[in-house]
Short mmCIF file of C-alpha atoms in Angstrom, two decimals:
data_model
loop_
_atom_site.label_atom_id
_atom_site.label_comp_id
_atom_site.label_asym_id
_atom_site.label_seq_id
_atom_site.Cartn_x
_atom_site.Cartn_y
_atom_site.Cartn_z
CA MET D 1 -36.16 -21.90 3.44
CA LEU D 2 -33.81 -22.80 6.20
CA LYS D 3 -34.17 -25.83 8.46
CA ARG D 4 -32.19 -26.17 11.68
CA CYS D 5 -31.11 -29.47 12.92
CA LEU D 6 -28.21 -31.22 14.69
CA VAL D 7 -26.25 -33.74 12.64
CA PHE D 8 -22.97 -35.43 13.61
CA LEU D 9 -20.40 -35.80 10.90
CA SER D 10 -17.76 -38.44 10.53
CA VAL D 11 -15.70 -38.30 7.35
CA ALA D 12 -12.51 -39.90 6.38
CA TRP D 13 -10.38 -38.73 3.38
CA ALA D 14 -7.67 -40.82 1.71
CA GLY D 15 -5.88 -40.51 -1.54
CA LEU D 16 -3.06 -38.09 -2.32
CA GLY D 17 -2.01 -38.26 1.26
CA LEU D 18 -4.89 -36.22 2.53
CA VAL D 19 -5.55 -36.45 6.35
CA PHE D 20 -7.95 -34.38 8.45
CA VAL D 21 -8.83 -34.17 12.00
CA ALA D 22 -11.83 -33.49 14.24
CA PRO D 23 -15.15 -33.27 12.65
CA ALA D 24 -17.69 -31.23 14.66
CA TYR D 25 -21.37 -30.93 13.99
CA ALA D 26 -23.60 -29.49 11.36
CA LEU D 27 -26.29 -27.00 12.17
CA VAL D 28 -27.98 -25.72 9.03
CA GLU D 29 -29.71 -27.59 6.23
CA ILE D 30 -31.02 -25.92 3.15
CA ASP D 31 -34.20 -27.06 1.49
CA ILE D 32 -33.28 -27.18 -2.17
CA SER D 33 -36.35 -29.17 -3.35
CA ARG D 34 -38.11 -26.03 -4.64
CA GLY D 35 -37.51 -24.37 -8.06
CA ASN D 36 -36.36 -20.81 -7.08
CA VAL D 37 -33.73 -21.26 -4.42
CA GLN D 38 -32.56 -18.17 -2.49
CA PRO D 39 -28.75 -18.50 -2.12
CA LEU D 40 -27.51 -18.57 1.42
CA PRO D 41 -25.27 -15.52 2.24
CA ILE D 42 -21.87 -16.79 3.37
CA ALA D 43 -18.72 -14.95 4.35
CA ILE D 44 -15.40 -16.61 3.24
CA THR D 45 -12.43 -14.92 4.59
CA ASP D 46 -8.90 -15.12 3.10
CA PHE D 47 -7.12 -17.97 4.93
CA ILE D 48 -4.23 -16.81 6.91
CA SER D 49 -0.88 -17.65 5.21
CA ASP D 50 2.66 -16.32 4.66
CA ASP D 51 2.67 -16.66 0.92
CA GLY D 52 -0.85 -15.78 -0.40
CA LEU D 53 -1.71 -19.41 -0.93
CA GLY D 54 -4.48 -19.07 1.78
CA ALA D 55 -6.28 -16.45 -0.31
CA ASP D 56 -6.04 -18.62 -3.38
CA ILE D 57 -7.59 -21.64 -1.53
CA SER D 58 -10.39 -19.49 -0.08
CA GLY D 59 -10.98 -18.10 -3.52
CA VAL D 60 -11.50 -21.51 -4.91
CA ILE D 61 -13.92 -22.47 -2.11
CA ALA D 62 -15.92 -19.31 -2.71
CA ALA D 63 -16.00 -20.02 -6.45
CA ASP D 64 -17.21 -23.67 -5.83
CA LEU D 65 -19.99 -22.66 -3.52
CA GLN D 66 -21.15 -19.80 -5.73
CA ARG D 67 -21.26 -21.96 -8.81
CA SER D 68 -23.60 -24.42 -7.01
CA GLY D 69 -26.22 -21.74 -6.97
CA LEU D 70 -27.08 -22.40 -3.29
CA PHE D 71 -24.61 -19.92 -1.81
CA LYS D 72 -23.86 -16.19 -2.17
CA PRO D 73 -20.33 -15.39 -1.04
CA ILE D 74 -20.35 -11.84 0.41
CA ASP D 75 -17.90 -9.34 -1.08
CA ARG D 76 -14.87 -9.12 1.17
CA SER D 77 -14.92 -5.34 0.94
CA ALA D 78 -18.14 -5.49 3.14
CA PHE D 79 -16.35 -7.37 6.08
CA ILE D 80 -16.23 -5.43 9.31
CA GLN D 81 -14.05 -7.74 11.28
CA GLN D 82 -10.66 -8.64 9.87
CA ILE D 83 -9.85 -12.20 10.87
CA ASN D 84 -6.15 -12.41 12.11
CA ASP D 85 -6.56 -15.56 14.27
CA PRO D 86 -8.95 -18.22 12.95
CA ASP D 87 -8.85 -20.01 16.40
CA GLN D 88 -10.48 -16.97 18.06
CA THR D 89 -14.34 -16.76 18.35
CA PRO D 90 -15.53 -14.34 15.78
CA ARG D 91 -17.54 -11.16 16.65
CA PHE D 92 -20.80 -12.50 15.43
CA GLN D 93 -22.62 -9.20 15.49
CA ASP D 94 -20.24 -7.81 12.90
CA TRP D 95 -21.07 -10.70 10.53
CA GLN D 96 -24.80 -10.37 11.26
CA LEU D 97 -24.72 -6.70 10.27
CA ILE D 98 -23.64 -7.76 6.77
CA ASN D 99 -26.24 -10.55 6.57
CA ALA D 100 -23.70 -13.38 6.64
CA GLU D 101 -25.61 -16.40 7.89
CA ALA D 102 -22.41 -18.60 7.84
CA LEU D 103 -18.66 -17.66 8.25
CA VAL D 104 -15.69 -19.52 7.03
CA VAL D 105 -12.17 -18.84 8.43
CA GLY D 106 -8.91 -20.72 8.02
CA ARG D 107 -5.16 -20.92 8.02
CA VAL D 108 -2.58 -22.49 5.70
CA THR D 109 0.98 -23.40 7.03
CA ARG D 110 3.79 -25.48 5.80
CA GLU D 111 5.08 -28.31 8.05
CA ALA D 112 8.76 -29.07 8.54
CA ASP D 113 8.49 -32.04 6.12
CA GLY D 114 7.21 -29.74 3.37
CA ARG D 115 3.53 -30.79 3.55
CA LEU D 116 0.80 -28.24 3.49
CA ARG D 117 -1.48 -28.00 6.45
CA SER D 118 -4.91 -26.40 5.66
CA GLU D 119 -7.42 -25.93 8.38
CA PHE D 120 -10.80 -24.13 8.62
CA ARG D 121 -13.82 -23.44 10.77
CA LEU D 122 -17.41 -22.90 9.68
CA TRP D 123 -19.54 -20.84 11.99
CA ASP D 124 -23.22 -20.19 12.26
CA THR D 125 -23.22 -16.53 12.93
CA TYR D 126 -26.77 -16.19 14.24
CA ALA D 127 -26.59 -19.29 16.60
CA GLY D 128 -23.07 -18.20 17.63
CA GLN D 129 -21.49 -21.61 17.45
CA GLN D 130 -19.09 -23.63 15.22
CA ILE D 131 -20.71 -25.92 12.78
CA ILE D 132 -17.61 -27.86 11.69
CA GLY D 133 -13.82 -27.65 11.92
CA GLN D 134 -11.29 -29.65 10.02
CA GLN D 135 -7.65 -29.74 9.02
CA PHE D 136 -5.91 -31.48 6.07
CA TYR D 137 -2.31 -32.43 5.35
CA THR D 138 -1.14 -32.80 1.74
CA GLN D 139 1.66 -31.90 -0.75
CA PRO D 140 1.64 -28.28 -1.90
CA ASP D 141 0.79 -29.25 -5.49
CA ASN D 142 -2.54 -30.54 -4.32
CA TRP D 143 -3.73 -27.13 -2.87
CA ARG D 144 -6.57 -26.86 -5.36
CA ARG D 145 -7.88 -30.25 -4.42
CA VAL D 146 -7.77 -29.39 -0.74
CA ALA D 147 -9.89 -26.31 -1.62
CA HIS D 148 -12.41 -28.55 -3.33
CA ILE D 149 -12.57 -30.92 -0.44
CA ILE D 150 -13.17 -28.06 1.94
CA ALA D 151 -15.87 -26.66 -0.23
CA ASP D 152 -17.58 -30.28 -0.29
CA SER D 153 -17.36 -30.31 3.52
CA ILE D 154 -19.04 -26.85 3.74
CA TYR D 155 -21.65 -27.84 1.28
CA GLN D 156 -22.50 -31.05 3.16
CA ALA D 157 -22.55 -29.34 6.47
CA LEU D 158 -25.00 -26.69 5.30
CA THR D 159 -27.21 -28.70 3.03
CA GLY D 160 -27.24 -32.10 4.58
CA GLU D 161 -26.22 -33.56 1.14
CA GLN D 162 -23.04 -34.73 -0.28
CA GLY D 163 -20.95 -32.20 -2.27
CA TYR D 164 -19.46 -32.65 -5.74
CA PHE D 165 -16.47 -30.32 -6.03
CA ASP D 166 -13.75 -32.84 -5.56
CA SER D 167 -14.41 -34.57 -8.90
CA ARG D 168 -13.27 -34.45 -12.54
CA ILE D 169 -14.71 -34.21 -16.01
CA VAL D 170 -13.49 -36.20 -18.99
CA TYR D 171 -14.54 -34.71 -22.30
CA VAL D 172 -13.70 -34.43 -26.01
CA SER D 173 -11.42 -31.43 -26.73
CA GLU D 174 -11.86 -30.03 -30.17
CA SER D 175 -9.31 -27.84 -31.99
CA GLY D 176 -8.28 -26.74 -35.37
CA PRO D 177 -10.39 -25.72 -38.44
CA LYS D 178 -13.95 -27.10 -38.82
CA THR D 179 -12.84 -29.00 -41.94
CA ASP D 180 -9.96 -30.70 -40.14
CA ARG D 181 -10.98 -30.85 -36.46
CA LYS D 182 -8.69 -32.63 -34.04
CA ARG D 183 -10.66 -34.43 -31.27
CA GLN D 184 -8.68 -35.52 -28.22
CA LEU D 185 -9.67 -37.13 -24.99
CA ALA D 186 -9.11 -34.55 -22.15
CA ILE D 187 -9.60 -34.49 -18.39
CA MET D 188 -9.97 -31.47 -16.00
CA ASP D 189 -11.23 -30.63 -12.60
CA GLN D 190 -14.96 -29.96 -12.37
CA ASP D 191 -14.26 -26.26 -12.32
CA GLY D 192 -12.28 -26.26 -15.65
CA TYR D 193 -8.73 -26.21 -14.06
CA ASN D 194 -5.85 -28.73 -14.50
CA VAL D 195 -6.66 -29.63 -18.03
CA ARG D 196 -4.51 -32.46 -19.62
CA MET D 197 -4.82 -34.43 -22.72
CA LEU D 198 -5.26 -38.16 -22.56
CA THR D 199 -4.79 -38.87 -26.32
CA ASP D 200 -2.71 -37.24 -28.99
CA GLY D 201 -5.46 -36.37 -31.48
CA GLN D 202 -4.21 -38.63 -34.15
CA TYR D 203 -7.53 -40.59 -34.17
CA MET D 204 -10.95 -39.25 -33.50
CA VAL D 205 -12.40 -40.09 -30.08
CA LEU D 206 -16.00 -40.14 -28.97
CA THR D 207 -18.31 -40.81 -25.89
CA PRO D 208 -15.83 -41.01 -22.89
CA ARG D 209 -17.48 -42.42 -19.78
CA PHE D 210 -16.11 -42.82 -16.22
CA SER D 211 -16.05 -46.07 -14.27
CA PRO D 212 -18.20 -45.57 -11.08
CA ASN D 213 -15.53 -47.14 -8.80
CA ARG D 214 -12.10 -46.83 -10.37
CA GLN D 215 -10.05 -44.04 -12.07
CA GLU D 216 -10.83 -45.66 -15.49
CA VAL D 217 -12.65 -44.41 -18.54
CA THR D 218 -14.24 -46.16 -21.54
CA TYR D 219 -14.43 -44.43 -24.89
CA MET D 220 -14.64 -45.02 -28.70
CA SER D 221 -11.69 -44.44 -31.08
CA TYR D 222 -11.49 -44.68 -34.76
CA GLU D 223 -7.91 -46.05 -35.01
CA ASN D 224 -7.01 -47.22 -38.56
CA ASP D 225 -10.67 -46.53 -39.54
CA GLN D 226 -11.89 -49.23 -37.12
CA PRO D 227 -14.29 -48.12 -34.49
CA ARG D 228 -13.26 -49.80 -31.20
CA VAL D 229 -14.06 -49.44 -27.59
CA TYR D 230 -11.18 -48.83 -25.30
CA LEU D 231 -10.50 -48.92 -21.50
CA LEU D 232 -8.05 -46.35 -20.27
CA GLN D 233 -6.40 -46.34 -16.77
CA LEU D 234 -6.06 -42.70 -15.92
CA GLU D 235 -3.32 -43.13 -13.38
CA THR D 236 -1.03 -45.34 -15.43
CA GLY D 237 -2.07 -44.51 -18.95
CA GLN D 238 -2.47 -48.16 -19.70
CA ARG D 239 -5.05 -48.83 -22.44
CA GLU D 240 -6.71 -51.86 -23.78
CA VAL D 241 -9.23 -52.76 -26.41
CA VAL D 242 -12.48 -54.06 -24.93
CA GLY D 243 -13.15 -56.11 -28.01
CA ASN D 244 -13.44 -56.17 -31.81
CA PHE D 245 -17.07 -56.19 -32.81
CA PRO D 246 -18.48 -56.38 -36.35
CA GLY D 247 -20.06 -53.23 -37.52
CA MET D 248 -20.23 -50.00 -35.59
CA THR D 249 -20.06 -49.69 -31.74
CA PHE D 250 -21.84 -46.83 -29.94
CA ALA D 251 -22.08 -45.17 -26.54
CA PRO D 252 -20.22 -47.55 -24.17
CA ARG D 253 -21.00 -46.97 -20.50
CA PHE D 254 -20.21 -48.83 -17.29
CA SER D 255 -22.52 -50.76 -15.06
CA PRO D 256 -22.86 -49.37 -11.43
CA ASP D 257 -20.46 -51.97 -10.15
CA GLY D 258 -17.87 -51.31 -12.80
CA GLN D 259 -17.78 -54.96 -13.86
CA ARG D 260 -19.58 -54.60 -17.13
CA ILE D 261 -20.01 -52.12 -20.00
CA ILE D 262 -23.20 -51.65 -21.88
CA MET D 263 -23.17 -50.48 -25.57
CA SER D 264 -24.99 -50.43 -28.79
CA LEU D 265 -23.71 -52.56 -31.69
CA GLN D 266 -24.88 -51.98 -35.24
CA GLN D 267 -25.32 -54.88 -37.63
CA ASP D 268 -27.20 -55.06 -40.91
CA GLY D 269 -28.55 -51.51 -40.59
CA ASN D 270 -29.98 -52.09 -37.08
CA ALA D 271 -28.49 -51.26 -33.69
CA ASN D 272 -29.13 -53.34 -30.61
CA ILE D 273 -27.94 -53.10 -27.01
CA TYR D 274 -25.47 -55.54 -25.56
CA THR D 275 -23.59 -55.92 -22.27
CA MET D 276 -20.03 -57.23 -21.82
CA ASP D 277 -18.64 -58.79 -18.68
CA LEU D 278 -15.20 -57.06 -18.43
CA ARG D 279 -13.73 -60.12 -16.69
CA THR D 280 -14.72 -62.82 -19.10
CA ARG D 281 -15.43 -60.66 -22.19
CA ALA D 282 -18.67 -62.56 -22.60
CA THR D 283 -21.46 -60.46 -24.36
CA THR D 284 -25.22 -60.69 -23.84
CA ARG D 285 -27.73 -59.16 -26.18
CA LEU D 286 -30.61 -57.28 -24.48
CA THR D 287 -32.64 -55.91 -27.36
CA SER D 288 -33.61 -57.39 -30.74
CA THR D 289 -35.40 -54.99 -32.99
CA ALA D 290 -35.38 -53.81 -36.59
CA ALA D 291 -34.59 -50.35 -35.25
CA ILE D 292 -31.85 -48.24 -33.75
CA ASP D 293 -31.54 -48.85 -29.96
CA THR D 294 -28.64 -46.92 -28.44
CA SER D 295 -27.43 -44.63 -25.52
CA PRO D 296 -28.10 -47.17 -22.68
CA SER D 297 -27.57 -46.07 -19.15
CA TYR D 298 -28.10 -48.09 -15.92
CA ALA D 299 -30.05 -47.08 -12.96
CA PRO D 300 -27.73 -46.71 -9.90
CA ASP D 301 -28.99 -49.93 -8.37
CA GLY D 302 -28.18 -51.79 -11.63
CA ASN D 303 -31.69 -53.23 -11.91
CA GLN D 304 -32.94 -51.21 -14.82
CA ILE D 305 -31.57 -49.61 -18.02
CA VAL D 306 -32.88 -46.55 -19.86
CA PHE D 307 -32.08 -46.18 -23.60
CA GLU D 308 -33.27 -44.41 -26.70
CA SER D 309 -34.93 -46.09 -29.72
CA ASP D 310 -36.71 -45.15 -32.98
CA ARG D 311 -38.69 -48.36 -32.89
CA GLY D 312 -41.93 -46.22 -32.79
CA GLY D 313 -40.88 -44.07 -35.81
CA ARG D 314 -39.03 -41.39 -33.76
CA GLN D 315 -36.31 -41.33 -31.11
CA GLN D 316 -37.97 -41.85 -27.71
CA LEU D 317 -36.91 -42.99 -24.32
CA TYR D 318 -37.47 -46.68 -23.13
CA VAL D 319 -36.74 -48.45 -19.89
CA MET D 320 -36.09 -52.15 -19.49
CA ASN D 321 -34.90 -54.53 -16.76
CA ALA D 322 -31.30 -55.37 -16.65
CA ASP D 323 -31.90 -58.63 -18.34
CA GLY D 324 -33.72 -57.01 -21.27
CA SER D 325 -37.20 -57.81 -20.12
CA ASN D 326 -40.15 -55.48 -19.74
CA GLN D 327 -39.12 -52.95 -22.37
CA HIS D 328 -41.50 -50.02 -22.33
CA ARG D 329 -41.63 -46.41 -23.54
CA ILE D 330 -41.54 -43.57 -20.98
CA SER D 331 -41.37 -40.41 -23.21
CA PHE D 332 -44.42 -39.09 -24.84
CA GLY D 333 -43.93 -35.38 -25.34
CA ASP D 334 -43.66 -33.55 -28.65
CA GLY D 335 -40.39 -33.90 -30.54
CA SER D 336 -37.70 -36.55 -30.20
CA TYR D 337 -35.63 -37.68 -27.11
CA SER D 338 -32.01 -38.88 -26.91
CA THR D 339 -28.86 -39.37 -24.72
CA PRO D 340 -30.71 -40.49 -21.51
CA VAL D 341 -28.60 -40.58 -18.31
CA TRP D 342 -29.90 -41.98 -14.98
CA SER D 343 -29.29 -39.79 -11.94
CA PRO D 344 -26.87 -41.11 -9.27
CA ARG D 345 -29.72 -40.57 -6.82
CA GLY D 346 -31.99 -42.86 -9.00
CA ASP D 347 -34.93 -40.29 -8.88
CA LEU D 348 -34.50 -38.68 -12.33
CA ILE D 349 -33.38 -39.32 -15.90
CA ALA D 350 -31.67 -36.56 -17.88
CA PHE D 351 -32.12 -36.27 -21.64
CA THR D 352 -31.78 -34.24 -24.75
CA LYS D 353 -34.93 -33.22 -26.42
CA GLN D 354 -35.23 -31.91 -30.08
CA SER D 355 -38.47 -29.99 -30.83
CA GLY D 356 -39.32 -26.91 -32.89
CA GLY D 357 -35.77 -26.69 -34.33
CA LYS D 358 -34.16 -26.35 -30.94
CA PHE D 359 -32.37 -28.62 -28.54
CA SER D 360 -33.27 -28.81 -24.79
CA ILE D 361 -31.74 -30.43 -21.73
CA GLY D 362 -34.45 -31.79 -19.37
CA VAL D 363 -35.25 -34.29 -16.73
CA MET D 364 -38.14 -36.71 -16.03
CA LYS D 365 -38.93 -39.37 -13.45
CA PRO D 366 -38.08 -42.99 -14.30
CA ASP D 367 -41.69 -43.63 -15.16
CA GLY D 368 -41.83 -40.68 -17.54
CA SER D 369 -43.80 -38.34 -15.41
CA GLY D 370 -42.78 -34.95 -14.25
CA GLU D 371 -40.92 -33.92 -17.45
CA ARG D 372 -39.20 -30.56 -16.94
CA ILE D 373 -36.95 -28.59 -19.34
CA LEU D 374 -34.04 -26.93 -17.74
CA THR D 375 -32.51 -25.08 -20.68
CA THR D 376 -33.11 -24.63 -24.42
CA GLY D 377 -30.81 -23.48 -27.21
CA PHE D 378 -29.64 -23.70 -30.77
CA HIS D 379 -27.89 -27.03 -30.08
CA ASN D 380 -27.63 -28.50 -26.60
CA GLU D 381 -26.76 -32.17 -26.02
CA GLY D 382 -25.13 -34.80 -23.91
CA PRO D 383 -26.03 -34.21 -20.27
CA THR D 384 -23.99 -35.79 -17.46
CA TRP D 385 -24.73 -35.86 -13.74
CA ALA D 386 -22.65 -34.55 -10.91
CA PRO D 387 -21.95 -37.22 -8.26
CA ASN D 388 -24.68 -35.95 -5.93
CA GLY D 389 -27.41 -35.66 -8.69
CA ARG D 390 -28.05 -32.00 -8.21
CA VAL D 391 -26.16 -30.41 -11.18
CA LEU D 392 -25.85 -31.36 -14.84
CA MET D 393 -23.09 -30.53 -17.31
CA PHE D 394 -23.73 -30.60 -21.09
CA PHE D 395 -22.33 -29.14 -24.34
CA ARG D 396 -23.85 -26.34 -26.40
CA GLN D 397 -22.99 -24.77 -29.68
CA ASN D 398 -24.70 -21.51 -30.35
CA ALA D 399 -25.58 -20.23 -33.85
CA GLY D 400 -22.59 -18.82 -35.55
CA GLU D 401 -19.99 -20.22 -33.15
CA GLY D 402 -17.12 -22.29 -34.49
CA GLY D 403 -17.58 -25.11 -32.03
CA PRO D 404 -19.17 -26.30 -28.82
CA HIS D 405 -18.55 -25.28 -25.17
CA LEU D 406 -19.40 -26.95 -21.85
CA TYR D 407 -22.07 -25.60 -19.54
CA SER D 408 -23.47 -26.61 -16.13
CA ILE D 409 -27.00 -26.17 -14.78
CA ASP D 410 -28.62 -27.18 -11.62
CA LEU D 411 -32.03 -28.89 -11.20
CA THR D 412 -33.78 -25.57 -10.53
CA GLY D 413 -32.84 -24.44 -14.10
CA TYR D 414 -31.86 -21.00 -12.68
CA ASN D 415 -28.03 -21.47 -12.43
CA GLU D 416 -26.64 -22.02 -15.93
CA GLN D 417 -22.89 -21.33 -16.29
CA ARG D 418 -20.29 -21.80 -18.95
CA ILE D 419 -17.27 -23.89 -18.03
CA SER D 420 -14.07 -22.49 -19.54
CA THR D 421 -11.77 -24.86 -21.54
CA PRO D 422 -8.76 -24.03 -23.71
CA ASP D 423 -10.41 -25.24 -26.93
CA PHE D 424 -13.85 -26.21 -28.00
CA ALA D 425 -15.34 -28.99 -25.89
CA SER D 426 -18.05 -31.63 -26.23
CA ASP D 427 -19.44 -34.83 -24.76
CA PRO D 428 -18.60 -34.41 -21.09
CA ALA D 429 -18.66 -37.13 -18.45
CA TRP D 430 -18.65 -36.44 -14.80
CA SER D 431 -16.48 -38.65 -12.45
CA PRO D 432 -17.50 -39.92 -9.15
CA LEU D 433 -16.04 -38.13 -6.11
CA LEU D 434 -12.35 -38.80 -5.86
CA GLU D 435 -11.03 -40.99 -3.16
#
């Protein structure tokens, strides 16, 4: 269902020298609250350029929008009008004849100082007017990021919601034989490109998690057979130990303000949840049970925490206040529940569910109602949310495969896709939008 409205946009981009000019206005909003979404037909022309880079940029934009499940890029062989000047008003009837409800045109040029200038226009072909027009300046090496930012602008203009394409994934890269598997911390763009290793694989790493407001990750590493929690600055490579804790440490994750981490510490056979202030290194214990309490995740407002616990005999999901009070169970379905993650929107909690010998990725409301399974397989685990709370990534290992792979799926459950990585991959964590 399409809703028509008039929304003024005002966006500012920083970071990596990106600058853009002249936001216009949005005209189309897509209702994506229902389960079976009909993708919006959109025509994305090759951006005009002298060296083929324009076609590369428009190809990344089309791939981003198509992967979202909300848009259906039309095959270029169906285009009637060939765009030679993106500043000219298109022949809207030509685009209506191929059922294109929106049209993207653009141009890529190189400035005298070597910078890349990328500009685009988004048109509503049935209303016959421009929805948005922007231009960006950046270094040529950043062309893929410019494409992701343009895709985010188009997504926001046509849905009324923030995009998620200008973001990254940190994950565990797994290589080598199963009996001697090397596990390295790796990072990539959300579409699987620009992979680089963050650790050398000498020591096993687990549970990487992004800071919500800095280019920083926390993760576990077994260096010298000692499980420790580390903080890693992505831009500088600087690393520090969060602290030395007795026993095992599990599943560290940042608070919404980035000032604390929350984790599970095992002592005397039990595991309880603690927070640590990263400025003072002071720890506070939140649970105290003769059970395994782990996988804590903050609500986006920081007022509540969801976690998993076997205090009732089987792994289930519980919610408590940020100070540890009002601990109560929210999952009551068949099977066991684990790896809960609160949505950035605050409206849902994603989880892994094991039942009937299979593993599922699902979501439920924070009070436990509205449970919905999105995908089921031999072994699915570890969901992580896109910054806009509309898409999940997780890892899956199918029966007979030598290792796990990353997959994404949207909240409708109809748009599952594998994310290509050079090696096996597990335990993804989605970054906030880049700045």
